[in-house]
Tab-separated table of C-alpha atoms and ligand atoms in Angstrom:
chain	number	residue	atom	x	y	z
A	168	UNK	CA	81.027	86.215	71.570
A	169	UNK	CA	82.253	89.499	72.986
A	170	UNK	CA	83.034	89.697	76.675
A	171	UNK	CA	84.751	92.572	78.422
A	172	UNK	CA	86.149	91.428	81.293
A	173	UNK	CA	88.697	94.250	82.115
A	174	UNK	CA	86.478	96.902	84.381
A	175	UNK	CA	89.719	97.741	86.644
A	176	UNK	CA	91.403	99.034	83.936
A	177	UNK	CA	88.205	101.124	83.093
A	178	UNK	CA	84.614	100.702	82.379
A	179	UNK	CA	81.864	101.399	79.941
A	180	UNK	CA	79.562	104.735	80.817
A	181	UNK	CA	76.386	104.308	81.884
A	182	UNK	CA	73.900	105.362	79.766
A	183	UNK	CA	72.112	107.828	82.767
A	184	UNK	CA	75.514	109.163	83.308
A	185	UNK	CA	75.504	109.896	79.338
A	186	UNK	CA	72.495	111.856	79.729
A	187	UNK	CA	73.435	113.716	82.720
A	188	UNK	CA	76.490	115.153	80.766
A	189	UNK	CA	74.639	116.125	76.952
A	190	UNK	CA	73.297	119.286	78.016
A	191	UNK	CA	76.444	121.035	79.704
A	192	UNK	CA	78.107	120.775	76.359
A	193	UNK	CA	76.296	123.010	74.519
A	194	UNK	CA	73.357	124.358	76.499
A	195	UNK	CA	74.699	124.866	80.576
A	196	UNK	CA	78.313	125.300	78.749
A	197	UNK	CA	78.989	128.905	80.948
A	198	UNK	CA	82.425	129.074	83.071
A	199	UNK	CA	81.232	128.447	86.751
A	200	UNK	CA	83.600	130.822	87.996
A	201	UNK	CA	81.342	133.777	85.339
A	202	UNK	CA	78.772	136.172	87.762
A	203	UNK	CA	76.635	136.202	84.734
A	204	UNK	CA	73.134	134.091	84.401
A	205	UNK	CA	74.676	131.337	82.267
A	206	UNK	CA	77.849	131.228	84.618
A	207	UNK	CA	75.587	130.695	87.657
A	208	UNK	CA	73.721	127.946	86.035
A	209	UNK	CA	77.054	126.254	85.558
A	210	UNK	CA	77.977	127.183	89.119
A	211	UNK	CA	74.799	125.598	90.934
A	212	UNK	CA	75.538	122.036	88.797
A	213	UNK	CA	78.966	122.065	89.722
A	214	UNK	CA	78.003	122.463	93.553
A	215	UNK	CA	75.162	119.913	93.145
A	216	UNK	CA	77.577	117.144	91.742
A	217	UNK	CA	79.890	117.646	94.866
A	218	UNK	CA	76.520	117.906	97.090
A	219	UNK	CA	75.691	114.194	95.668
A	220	UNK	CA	79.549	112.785	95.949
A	221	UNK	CA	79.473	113.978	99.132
A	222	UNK	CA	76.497	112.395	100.215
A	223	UNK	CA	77.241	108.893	99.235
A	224	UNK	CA	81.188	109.141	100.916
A	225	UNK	CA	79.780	110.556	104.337
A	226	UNK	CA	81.508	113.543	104.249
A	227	UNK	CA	80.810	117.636	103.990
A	228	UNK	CA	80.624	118.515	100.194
A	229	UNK	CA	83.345	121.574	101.061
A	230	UNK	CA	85.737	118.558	101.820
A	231	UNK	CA	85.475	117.512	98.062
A	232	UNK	CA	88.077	118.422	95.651
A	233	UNK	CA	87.625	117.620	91.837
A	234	UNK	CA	90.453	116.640	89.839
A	235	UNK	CA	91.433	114.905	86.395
A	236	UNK	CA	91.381	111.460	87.710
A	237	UNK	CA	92.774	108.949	90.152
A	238	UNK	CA	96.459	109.627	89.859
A	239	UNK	CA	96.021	113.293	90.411
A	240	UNK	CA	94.350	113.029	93.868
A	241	UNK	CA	96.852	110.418	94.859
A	242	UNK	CA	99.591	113.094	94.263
A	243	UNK	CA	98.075	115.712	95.442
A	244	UNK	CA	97.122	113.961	98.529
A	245	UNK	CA	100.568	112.492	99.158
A	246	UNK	CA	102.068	115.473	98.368
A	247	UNK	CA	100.067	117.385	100.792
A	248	UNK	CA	100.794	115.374	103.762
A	249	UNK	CA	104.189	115.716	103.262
A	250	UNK	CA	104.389	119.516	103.122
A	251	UNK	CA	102.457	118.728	106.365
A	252	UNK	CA	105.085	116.663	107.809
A	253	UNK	CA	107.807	119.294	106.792
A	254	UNK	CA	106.063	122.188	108.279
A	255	UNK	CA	106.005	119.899	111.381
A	256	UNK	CA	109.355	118.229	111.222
A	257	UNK	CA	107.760	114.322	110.664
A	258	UNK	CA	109.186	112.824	108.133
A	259	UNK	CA	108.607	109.318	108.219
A	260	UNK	CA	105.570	107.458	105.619
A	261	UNK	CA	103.663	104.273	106.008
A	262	UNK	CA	102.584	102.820	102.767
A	263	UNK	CA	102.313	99.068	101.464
A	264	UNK	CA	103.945	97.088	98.866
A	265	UNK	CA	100.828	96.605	96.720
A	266	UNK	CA	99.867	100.647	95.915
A	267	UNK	CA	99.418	101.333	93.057
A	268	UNK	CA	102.336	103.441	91.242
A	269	UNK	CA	100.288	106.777	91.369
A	270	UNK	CA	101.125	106.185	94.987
A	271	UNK	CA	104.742	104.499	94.572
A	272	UNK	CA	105.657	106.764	92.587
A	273	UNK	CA	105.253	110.016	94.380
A	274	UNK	CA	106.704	108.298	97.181
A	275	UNK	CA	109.768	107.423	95.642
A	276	UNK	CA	109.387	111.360	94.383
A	277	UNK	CA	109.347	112.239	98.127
A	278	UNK	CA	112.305	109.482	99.417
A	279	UNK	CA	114.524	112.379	97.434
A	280	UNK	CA	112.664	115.141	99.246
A	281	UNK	CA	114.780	113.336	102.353
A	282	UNK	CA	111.127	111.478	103.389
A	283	UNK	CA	111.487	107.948	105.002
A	284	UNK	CA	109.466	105.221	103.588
A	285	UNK	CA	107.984	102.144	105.466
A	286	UNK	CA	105.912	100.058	103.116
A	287	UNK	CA	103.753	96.970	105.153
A	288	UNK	CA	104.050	93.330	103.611
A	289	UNK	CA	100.849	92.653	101.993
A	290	UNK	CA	101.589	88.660	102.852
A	291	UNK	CA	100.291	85.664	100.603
A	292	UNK	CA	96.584	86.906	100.977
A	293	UNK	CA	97.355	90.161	100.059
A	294	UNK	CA	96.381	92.215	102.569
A	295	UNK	CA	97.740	94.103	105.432
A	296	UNK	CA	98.073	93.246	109.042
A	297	UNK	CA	96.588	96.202	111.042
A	298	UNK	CA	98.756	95.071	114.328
A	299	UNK	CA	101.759	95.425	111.670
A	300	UNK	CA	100.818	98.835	110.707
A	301	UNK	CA	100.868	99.423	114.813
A	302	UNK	CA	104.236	98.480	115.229
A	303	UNK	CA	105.572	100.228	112.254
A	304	UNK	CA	103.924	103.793	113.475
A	305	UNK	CA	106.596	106.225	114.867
A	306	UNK	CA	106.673	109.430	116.466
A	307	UNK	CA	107.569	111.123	113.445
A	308	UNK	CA	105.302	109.404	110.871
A	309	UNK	CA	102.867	111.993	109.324
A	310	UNK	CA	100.890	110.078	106.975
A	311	UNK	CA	99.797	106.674	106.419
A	312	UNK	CA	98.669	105.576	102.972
A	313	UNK	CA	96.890	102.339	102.024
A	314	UNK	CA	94.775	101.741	99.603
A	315	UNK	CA	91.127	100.888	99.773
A	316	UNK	CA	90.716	97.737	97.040
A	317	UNK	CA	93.648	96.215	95.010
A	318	UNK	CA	93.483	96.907	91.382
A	319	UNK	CA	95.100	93.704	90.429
A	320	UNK	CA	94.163	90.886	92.799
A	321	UNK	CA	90.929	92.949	94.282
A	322	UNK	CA	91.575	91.765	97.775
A	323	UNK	CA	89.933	95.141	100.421
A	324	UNK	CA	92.151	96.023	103.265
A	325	UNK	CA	90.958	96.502	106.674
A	326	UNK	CA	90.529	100.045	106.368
A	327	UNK	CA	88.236	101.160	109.502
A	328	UNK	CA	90.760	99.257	111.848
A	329	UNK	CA	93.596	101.262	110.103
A	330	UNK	CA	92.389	104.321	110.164
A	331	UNK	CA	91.193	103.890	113.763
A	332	UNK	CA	94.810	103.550	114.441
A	333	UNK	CA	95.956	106.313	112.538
A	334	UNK	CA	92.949	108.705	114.675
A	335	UNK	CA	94.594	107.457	117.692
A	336	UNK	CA	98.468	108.499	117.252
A	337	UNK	CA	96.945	111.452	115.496
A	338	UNK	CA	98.433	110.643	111.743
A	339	UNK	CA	96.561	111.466	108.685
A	340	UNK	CA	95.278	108.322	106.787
A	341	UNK	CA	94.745	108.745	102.825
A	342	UNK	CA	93.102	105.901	101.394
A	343	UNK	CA	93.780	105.189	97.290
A	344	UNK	CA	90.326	104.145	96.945
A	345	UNK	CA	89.340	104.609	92.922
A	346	UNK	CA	88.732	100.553	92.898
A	347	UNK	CA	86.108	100.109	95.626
A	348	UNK	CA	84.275	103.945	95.305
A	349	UNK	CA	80.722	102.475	93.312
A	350	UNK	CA	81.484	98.973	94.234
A	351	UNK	CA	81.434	98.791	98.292
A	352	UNK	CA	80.010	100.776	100.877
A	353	UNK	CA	82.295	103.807	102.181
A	354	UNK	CA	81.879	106.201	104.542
A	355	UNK	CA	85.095	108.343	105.266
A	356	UNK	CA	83.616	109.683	108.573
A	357	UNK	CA	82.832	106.556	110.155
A	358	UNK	CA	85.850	105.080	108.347
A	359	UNK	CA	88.511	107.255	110.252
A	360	UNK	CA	89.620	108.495	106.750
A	361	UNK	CA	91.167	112.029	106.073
A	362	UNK	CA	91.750	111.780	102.615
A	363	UNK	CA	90.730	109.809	100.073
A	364	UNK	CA	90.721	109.368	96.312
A	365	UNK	CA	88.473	108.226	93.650
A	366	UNK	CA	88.397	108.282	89.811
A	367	UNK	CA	85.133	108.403	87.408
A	368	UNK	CA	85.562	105.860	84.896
A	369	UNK	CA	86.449	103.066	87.367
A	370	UNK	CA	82.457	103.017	87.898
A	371	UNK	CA	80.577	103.922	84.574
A	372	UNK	CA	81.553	107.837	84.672
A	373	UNK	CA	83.832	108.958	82.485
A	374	UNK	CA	87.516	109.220	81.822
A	375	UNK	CA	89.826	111.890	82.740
A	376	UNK	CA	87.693	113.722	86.317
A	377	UNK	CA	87.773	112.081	89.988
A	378	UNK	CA	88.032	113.731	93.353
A	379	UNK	CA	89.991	113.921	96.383
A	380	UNK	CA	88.311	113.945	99.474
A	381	UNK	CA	90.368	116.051	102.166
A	382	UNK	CA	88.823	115.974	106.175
A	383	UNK	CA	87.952	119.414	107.276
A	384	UNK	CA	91.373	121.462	108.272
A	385	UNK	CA	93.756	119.823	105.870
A	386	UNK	CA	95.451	121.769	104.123
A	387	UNK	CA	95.889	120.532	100.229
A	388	UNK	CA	99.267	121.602	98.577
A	389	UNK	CA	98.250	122.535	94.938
A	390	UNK	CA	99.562	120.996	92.161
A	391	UNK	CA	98.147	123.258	89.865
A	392	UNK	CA	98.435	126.794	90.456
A	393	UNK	CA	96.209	129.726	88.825
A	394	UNK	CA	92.880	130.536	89.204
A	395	UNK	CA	90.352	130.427	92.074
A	396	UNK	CA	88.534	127.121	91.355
A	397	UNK	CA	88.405	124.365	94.357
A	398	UNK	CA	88.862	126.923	96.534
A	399	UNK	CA	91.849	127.690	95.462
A	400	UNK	CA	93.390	124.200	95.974
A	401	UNK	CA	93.199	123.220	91.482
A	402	UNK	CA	93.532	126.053	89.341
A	403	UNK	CA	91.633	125.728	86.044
A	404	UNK	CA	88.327	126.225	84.724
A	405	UNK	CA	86.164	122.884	85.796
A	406	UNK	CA	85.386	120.055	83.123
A	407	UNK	CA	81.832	120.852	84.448
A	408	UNK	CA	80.123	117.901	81.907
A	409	UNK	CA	82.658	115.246	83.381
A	410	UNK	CA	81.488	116.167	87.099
A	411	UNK	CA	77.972	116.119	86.571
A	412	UNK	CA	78.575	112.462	84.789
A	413	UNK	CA	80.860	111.338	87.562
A	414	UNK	CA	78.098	112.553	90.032
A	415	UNK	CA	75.166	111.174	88.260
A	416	UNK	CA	77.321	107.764	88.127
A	417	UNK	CA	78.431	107.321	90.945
A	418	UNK	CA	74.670	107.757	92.600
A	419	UNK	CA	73.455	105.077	90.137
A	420	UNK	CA	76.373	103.460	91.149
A	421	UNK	CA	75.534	103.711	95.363
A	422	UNK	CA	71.621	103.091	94.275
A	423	UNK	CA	72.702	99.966	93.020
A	424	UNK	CA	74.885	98.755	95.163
A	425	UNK	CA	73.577	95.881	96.761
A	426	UNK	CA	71.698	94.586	93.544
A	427	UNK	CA	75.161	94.492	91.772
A	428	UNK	CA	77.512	92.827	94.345
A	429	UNK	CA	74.698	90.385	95.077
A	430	UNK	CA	74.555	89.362	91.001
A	431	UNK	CA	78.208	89.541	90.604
A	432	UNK	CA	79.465	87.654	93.537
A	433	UNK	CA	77.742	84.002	92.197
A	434	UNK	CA	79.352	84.910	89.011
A	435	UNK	CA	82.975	85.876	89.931
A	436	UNK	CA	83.025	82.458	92.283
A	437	UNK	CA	81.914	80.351	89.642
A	438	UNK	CA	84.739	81.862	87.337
A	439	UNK	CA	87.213	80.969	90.065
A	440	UNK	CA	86.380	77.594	90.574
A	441	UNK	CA	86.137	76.715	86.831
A	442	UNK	CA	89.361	78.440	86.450
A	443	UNK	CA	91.180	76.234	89.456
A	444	UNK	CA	89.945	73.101	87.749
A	445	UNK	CA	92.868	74.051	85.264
A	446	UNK	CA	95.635	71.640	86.859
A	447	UNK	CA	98.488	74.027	88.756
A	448	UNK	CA	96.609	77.071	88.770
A	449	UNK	CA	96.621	79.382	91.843
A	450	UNK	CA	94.154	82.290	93.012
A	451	UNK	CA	95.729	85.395	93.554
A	452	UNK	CA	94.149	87.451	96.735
A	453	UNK	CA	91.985	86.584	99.789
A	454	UNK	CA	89.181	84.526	98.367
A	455	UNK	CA	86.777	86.311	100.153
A	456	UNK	CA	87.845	89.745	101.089
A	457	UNK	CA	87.882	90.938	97.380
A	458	UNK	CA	86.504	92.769	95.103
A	459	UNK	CA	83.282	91.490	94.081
A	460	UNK	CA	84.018	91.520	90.282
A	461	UNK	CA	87.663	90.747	90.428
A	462	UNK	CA	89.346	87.499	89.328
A	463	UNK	CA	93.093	86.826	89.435
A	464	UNK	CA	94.817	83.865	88.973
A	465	UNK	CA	97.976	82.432	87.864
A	466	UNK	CA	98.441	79.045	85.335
A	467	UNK	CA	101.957	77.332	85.757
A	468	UNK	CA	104.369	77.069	82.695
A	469	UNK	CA	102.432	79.982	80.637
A	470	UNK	CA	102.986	83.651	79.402
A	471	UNK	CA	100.551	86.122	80.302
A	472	UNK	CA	101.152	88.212	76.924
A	473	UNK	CA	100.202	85.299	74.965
A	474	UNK	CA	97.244	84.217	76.967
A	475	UNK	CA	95.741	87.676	76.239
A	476	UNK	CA	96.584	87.295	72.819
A	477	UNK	CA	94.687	84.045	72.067
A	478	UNK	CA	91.804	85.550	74.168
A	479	UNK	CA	91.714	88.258	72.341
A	480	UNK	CA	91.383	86.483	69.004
A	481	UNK	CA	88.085	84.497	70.812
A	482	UNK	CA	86.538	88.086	71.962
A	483	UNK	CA	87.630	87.821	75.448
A	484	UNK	CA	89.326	91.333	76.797
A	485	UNK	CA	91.349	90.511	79.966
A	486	UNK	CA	94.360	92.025	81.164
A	487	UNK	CA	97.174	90.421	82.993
A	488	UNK	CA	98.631	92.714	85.923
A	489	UNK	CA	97.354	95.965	85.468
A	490	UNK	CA	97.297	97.974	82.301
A	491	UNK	CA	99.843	100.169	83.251
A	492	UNK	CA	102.843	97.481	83.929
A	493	UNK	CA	101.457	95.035	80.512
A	494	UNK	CA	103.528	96.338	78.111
A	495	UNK	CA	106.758	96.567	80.299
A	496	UNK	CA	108.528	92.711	80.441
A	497	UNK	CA	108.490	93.351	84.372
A	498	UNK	CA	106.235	90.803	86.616
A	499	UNK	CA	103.667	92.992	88.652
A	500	UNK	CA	104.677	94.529	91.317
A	501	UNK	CA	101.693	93.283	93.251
A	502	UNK	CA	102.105	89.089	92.321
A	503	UNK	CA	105.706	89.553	93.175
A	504	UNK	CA	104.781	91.325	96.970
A	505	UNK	CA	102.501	88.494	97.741
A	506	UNK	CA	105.156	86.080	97.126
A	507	UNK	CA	104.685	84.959	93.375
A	508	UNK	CA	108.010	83.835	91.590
A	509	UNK	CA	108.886	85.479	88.963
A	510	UNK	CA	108.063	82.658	86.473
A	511	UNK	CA	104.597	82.570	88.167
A	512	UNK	CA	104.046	86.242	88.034
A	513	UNK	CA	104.207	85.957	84.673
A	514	UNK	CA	101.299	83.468	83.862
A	515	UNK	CA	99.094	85.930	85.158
A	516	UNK	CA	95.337	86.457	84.125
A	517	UNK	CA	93.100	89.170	85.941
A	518	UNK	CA	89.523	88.850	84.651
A	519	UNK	CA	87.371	92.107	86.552
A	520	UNK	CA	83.382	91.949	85.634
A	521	UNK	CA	80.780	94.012	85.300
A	522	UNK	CA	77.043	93.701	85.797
A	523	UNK	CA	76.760	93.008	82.823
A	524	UNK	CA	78.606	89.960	82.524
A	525	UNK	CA	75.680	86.919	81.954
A	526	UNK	CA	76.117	83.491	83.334
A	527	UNK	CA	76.882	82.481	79.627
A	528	UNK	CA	79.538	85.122	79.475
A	529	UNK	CA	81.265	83.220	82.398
A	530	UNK	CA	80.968	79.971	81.087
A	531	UNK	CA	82.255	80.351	77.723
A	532	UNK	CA	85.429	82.664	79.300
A	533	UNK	CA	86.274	79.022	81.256
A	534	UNK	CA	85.815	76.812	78.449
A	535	UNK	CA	87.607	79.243	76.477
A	536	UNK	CA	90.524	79.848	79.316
A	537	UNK	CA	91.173	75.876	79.873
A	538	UNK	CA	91.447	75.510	75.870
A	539	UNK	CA	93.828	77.857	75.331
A	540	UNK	CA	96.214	77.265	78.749
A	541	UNK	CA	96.599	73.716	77.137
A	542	UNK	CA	97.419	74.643	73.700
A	543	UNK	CA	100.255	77.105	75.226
A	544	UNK	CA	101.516	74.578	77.557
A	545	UNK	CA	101.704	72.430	74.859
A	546	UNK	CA	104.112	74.498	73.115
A	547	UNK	CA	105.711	75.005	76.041
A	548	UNK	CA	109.512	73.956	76.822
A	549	UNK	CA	108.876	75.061	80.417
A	550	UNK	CA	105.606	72.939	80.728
A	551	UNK	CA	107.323	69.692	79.212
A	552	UNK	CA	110.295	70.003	81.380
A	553	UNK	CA	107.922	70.105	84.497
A	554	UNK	CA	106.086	67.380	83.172
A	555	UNK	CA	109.455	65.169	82.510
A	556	UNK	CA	110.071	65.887	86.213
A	557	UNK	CA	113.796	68.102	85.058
A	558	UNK	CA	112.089	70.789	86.876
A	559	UNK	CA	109.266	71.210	90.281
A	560	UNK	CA	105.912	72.631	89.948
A	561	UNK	CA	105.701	75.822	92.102
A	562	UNK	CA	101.602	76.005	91.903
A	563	UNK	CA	100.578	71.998	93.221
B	636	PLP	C1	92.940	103.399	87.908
B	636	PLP	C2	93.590	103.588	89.221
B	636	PLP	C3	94.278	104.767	89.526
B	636	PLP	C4	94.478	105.866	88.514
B	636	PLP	O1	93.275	106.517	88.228
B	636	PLP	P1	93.183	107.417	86.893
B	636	PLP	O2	91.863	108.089	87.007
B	636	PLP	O3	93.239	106.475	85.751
B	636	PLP	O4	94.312	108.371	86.941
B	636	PLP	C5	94.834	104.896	90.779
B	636	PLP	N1	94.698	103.930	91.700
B	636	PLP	C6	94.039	102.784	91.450
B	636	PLP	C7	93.925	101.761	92.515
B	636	PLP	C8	93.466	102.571	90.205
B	636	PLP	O5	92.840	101.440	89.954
């Protein structure tokens, strides 16, 4: 069998968003920005795809800004509130310990610019308190960041109560939203969101475009600078097929919405409880208030590497952490903010589905899972010693 279980880190296109893109390779292929005939046609597709993203986020398509993906808008959106809060003298950022590092990142960036950080606790359940985020609001806070859906333990943050919040002490709220945008309902207006950012090939589009969604009256900070394009705010002529697949995904995407969480949320429940009938194995994130494909767990007195490994070799793709921190010997920064030890941390699995995952598909990933957990505990110095009672269990 051959099961791909690792959506968050990106997912397969959809074959209507395929489609969408053929023909503005090599018959609609004119520069949007060109007055000509062929220019124009490229013009009016480019302005229909941000007509249709606009539509399904609630907001005015001249509040859409298209980028190359996910990490972009976070940049540019952090990076624009903070020339913000210069301009106006506020200094001070509320962010939480779970971002992802396209957010951490450009905040420790901005720490040097002389900014001062407050990141929330993200507590065992992994998500943020909103009365928390009251206290920690100061006169001279000009943005507050939190993202929309966890990309490694899935669990959604209370964003409307946030962002109500921010509305009231009249601080912008940017929302790092690429892992919920085609998976649960938003609407940035009702949502009290000013900016927000999204990325293509978390749902079906493809890799390398996304968006940033900036309320009416913020000004963005480019990143880029040259030409015209995005009203001036991301220089460089548009990767016009990637839009019109992003757009024509993301409204199968919304279309679907409903059919898809209500087939994947049996599924992703049943591969939680098979996976906690593994002796001293924990869930990672809320139970409930999480992504509707994501899985996360942790198995006591295993490696994460080599439980990847062994899946691999029985056509299981999973991931443990995120992609980006696999590859570094460094726990996640997320397992560690909820309160996972670092020996935990590392025993780390994070399955994310698809629609397409089948009932069969789940079933064989727990046989397959519980298998190869006891074959690397057996080897395992750190299992035996728990075992032989020379050391305690931290996951009962
Ligand atoms: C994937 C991801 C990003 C980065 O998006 P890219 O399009 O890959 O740059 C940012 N934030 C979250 C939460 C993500 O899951």
């Amino acid at each position: 069998m051959n099961i791909y279980a690792d959506n968050a880190a990106t997912t397969k296109m959809s074959p209507a968003a395929i489609d969408a893109m053929l023909p503005y390779f090599d018959k609609i292929y004119g520069n949007p920005s060109s007055l000509h005939s062929p220019g124009q046609r490229a013009a009016e597709a480019l302005e229909q795809a941000r007509e249709t993203i606009a539509q399904t986020l609630g907001c005015g398509a001249k509040e859409l800004y298209f980028t190359s993906g996910g990490s972009e808008a976070d940049n540019q959106a952090l990076l624009s509130a903070a020339a913000i809060g210069e301009r106006k003298g506020k200094k001070h950022i509320i962010s939480s310990s779970i971002e992802h590092h396209a957010v951490l990142h450009t905040l420790e960036r901005l720490k040097k610019r002389g900014f001062e950080i407050t990141l929330l606790d993200a507590h065992e359940n992994g998500i943020v308190r909103p009365e928390e985020l009251a206290e920690a609001l100061r006169p001279d806070t000009v943005l507050v960041s939190v993202m929309y859906a966890n990309n490694e333990i899935g669990t959604l943050q209370p964003i409307s109560e946030l962002g109500k919040l921010c509305r009231e002490r009249g601080v912008l709220f940017h929302t790092d939203a690429v892992q919920a945008v085609g998976h649960v309902k938003i609407n940035v207006a009702e949502e009290n969101i000013d900016l927000l950012s999204l990325s293509a090939h978390k749902f079906h589009g493809p890799k390398g475009v996304g968006a940033l969604y900036a309320r009416k009256g913020i000004v963005l900070t480019n990143l880029i600078d040259g030409g015209a394009q995005e009203r001036g705010k991301r220089a460089g002529t548009e990767n016009l097929p990637a839009i019109v697949g992003m757009a024509a995904a993301l409204r199968e995407a919304a279309g679907q919405l409903e059919e898809a969480t209500a087939k994947l949320l049996p599924l992703r429940d049943r591969l939680i409880s098979g996976l906690l009938e593994i002796p001293h194995t924990v869930l990672n994130g809320d139970a409930k208030l999480r992504l509707p494909g994501n899985v996360n767990v942790c198995f006591e007195g295993i490696e994460g590497e080599s439980l990847l490994l062994l899946l691999d070799q029985k056509g299981i793709a999973a991931s443990s952490g995120s992609a980006c921190t696999s590859g570094s010997l460094d726990p996640s920064h997320v397992l560690l903010a909820i309160g996972r030890p670092h020996e935990i941390a590392h025993g780390s699995l994070r399955l994310s589905l698809s629609e397409e995952n089948t009932p069969e598909e789940i079933a064989y990933m727990i046989s397959s899972i519980r298998e190869v957990v006891a074959y690397l505990r057996g080897m395992s110095t750190v299992w035996r010693d728990l075992q032989e009672g020379k050391r305690s269990y931290v996951i009962q």
